[in-house]
Amino acid sequence: MDFRFNIILEYAPFFFKGVLWTVGLSLVGIFFGTILGLAIGLGKMVRNRLVRLPFDWYVHFFRGTPLFVQILLIHFGVMPMFTAQPNPLVSGAISLSLNAAAYIAEIFRAGIQSIDRGQMEAARSLGMTHVQAMRYIILPQAIKRMIPPLGNEFIVLIKDSSLAAIIAAPELMYWGRAMQGQYYRVWEPYLTVALIYLVLTLSLSKLLHRLERRYDA
Amino acid sequence: MIRVTNLKKSYGSLQVLKGINVHIHEKEVVVVIGPSGSGKSTFLRCLNLLEDFDEGDIVVDGFHLKDPKTDLNKVREEVGMVFQRFNLFPHMTVLDNITLAPMKVRKWSKEKATEKAMQLLVKVGLQDKAHVYPDSLSGGQAQRVAIARALAMEPKVMLFDEPTSALDPEMVGEVLAVMKQLAKEGMTMVVVTHEMGFAREVGDRVLFMDGGVVVEEGTPQQIFDAPQHERTKSFLSKVL
Ligand SMILES: Nc1ncnc2c1ncn2[C@@H]1O[C@H](COP(=O)(O)OP(=O)(O)OP(=O)(O)O)[C@@H](O)[C@H]1O
Ligand SMILES: [Mg+2]
């Protein structure tokens, strides 16, 4: 099997741009996904069933349908309602954020509910308000438990950002497909792309490991 | 200090408390005994509204708990609680466990809260444990810290829910000793326990609960030496 390094070199500037967009999409997804996820997670913990319902269904929808479909719906269905020329990067970022938020909401809820009920009771019995108990007792313990699943979700998010290639968002996967289309070669573009994703996810995973250990100390 | 009238509470269709009337005076030590599932914990937890109740009235230190104008956090500041499973905050040192509520709720300075905490740690015999984390404590030590944590708020009443039930037998004594000392100092206490020796020695009054009602109450002598009801007699014959 011959392996043409020269065409990889030729595409290097595109891959470089693509990586930047992939990282950008992922960071935007992590940032807004986390904020939105926290809000939805709190919404899901409201006692009132009617208030909880929309949050429950948000999570059902975004976890129960493929991200692929969500991206197409948002780019070709939702975005055109707001702008004549939807930007695929914007559509991709929105899809990823909304999708990640559903998973992150569950991580938040599970993290908070995993803390023994006795902790809240002890805090309240000392006269703390619900907010004080959350802030000083529940959240510090819950966040520590959320780090591993959150890290996992962030890694999934980096990989899932590749689906934005389908709406021609010029991230890493898009350039891999472009290269494949130009040269009719399989190994060069896709192995290169795979390797770059691997470097990204492994770096993030290392970073999270360090964070976890610092929290443990 | 605490007046409970016709207290009723159900979980779904299961009525757990079926009309309880109890009056607890200042400086009194009331011990609650009874078989498992008789509603002792539920009764205790209603006294600081960790558990909501359906009917009846509870007045604690002049606050009507069901009155919407009552600030429950204010009531809880005056009512300390000690749990069977300690419920220390595992992410904080012993000292921080004790000083947190006085600082955040009573708005004491760090110096004042720390001074109070150290006094209490001396009192429960754990002054050398101030800077360790709860998971390095034995059960008996953890429970003594939990008592110190509750006392740091300077409550008017202390509630104990089976404070020695989760302890190895050799550690029960050290916790009971702290509670005895507290009783001697005039703390108003409501204690759910299976330690009949403690009930007899320290209790001013014993309530026997069964099936969600107070079946019989009286001095320890009356309850232990001359129980009137069949259910009391049969319960005591099993535990003594
Ligand atoms: N959160 C709850 N939901 C439903 N049922 C409950 C709940 N808490 C307690 N119960 C039920 O209420 C009854 C009384 O419980 P409670 O804990 O007050 O009994 P207890 O006298 O403290 O028993 P024990 O000696 O075992 O602690 C039991 O039948 C119990 O199963
Ligand atoms: Mg109980």
Short mmCIF file of C-alpha atoms and ligand atoms in Angstrom, two decimals, chain B residues 11 14 16 35-42 162 194, ligand 1:
data_model
loop_
_atom_site.label_atom_id
_atom_site.label_comp_id
_atom_site.label_asym_id
_atom_site.label_seq_id
_atom_site.Cartn_x
_atom_site.Cartn_y
_atom_site.Cartn_z
CA TYR B 11 -46.94 8.91 54.17
CA LEU B 14 -49.93 5.01 55.77
CA VAL B 16 -47.50 7.15 60.88
CA PRO B 35 -40.54 -0.59 68.69
CA SER B 36 -39.15 -0.05 65.20
CA GLY B 37 -41.58 1.72 62.89
CA SER B 38 -43.62 3.18 65.72
CA GLY B 39 -43.00 6.73 64.46
CA LYS B 40 -40.30 7.91 66.88
CA SER B 41 -38.05 9.39 64.21
CA THR B 42 -40.96 10.92 62.37
CA GLU B 162 -30.81 7.11 68.15
CA HIS B 194 -32.75 2.03 72.78
N1 LIG C 1 -40.00 8.93 53.88
C1 LIG C 1 -40.88 7.95 54.16
N2 LIG C 1 -41.74 7.53 53.23
C2 LIG C 1 -42.63 6.53 53.48
N3 LIG C 1 -42.73 5.90 54.65
C3 LIG C 1 -41.90 6.29 55.65
C4 LIG C 1 -40.92 7.33 55.46
N4 LIG C 1 -40.24 7.48 56.59
C5 LIG C 1 -40.76 6.59 57.46
N5 LIG C 1 -41.75 5.88 56.91
C6 LIG C 1 -42.56 4.84 57.58
O1 LIG C 1 -43.13 5.43 58.71
C7 LIG C 1 -43.17 4.54 59.79
C8 LIG C 1 -42.52 5.16 61.00
O2 LIG C 1 -41.16 5.40 60.72
P1 LIG C 1 -40.17 5.99 61.78
O3 LIG C 1 -38.84 6.10 61.10
O4 LIG C 1 -40.71 7.23 62.38
O5 LIG C 1 -40.12 4.85 62.88
P2 LIG C 1 -39.14 4.70 64.12
O6 LIG C 1 -39.99 4.54 65.31
O7 LIG C 1 -38.16 5.81 64.14
O8 LIG C 1 -38.43 3.33 63.81
P3 LIG C 1 -36.89 2.88 64.04
O9 LIG C 1 -36.78 2.44 65.46
O10 LIG C 1 -36.74 1.73 63.08
O11 LIG C 1 -36.04 4.05 63.69
C9 LIG C 1 -42.48 3.28 59.31
O12 LIG C 1 -43.47 2.35 58.96
C10 LIG C 1 -41.73 3.71 58.10
O13 LIG C 1 -41.64 2.66 57.18
#
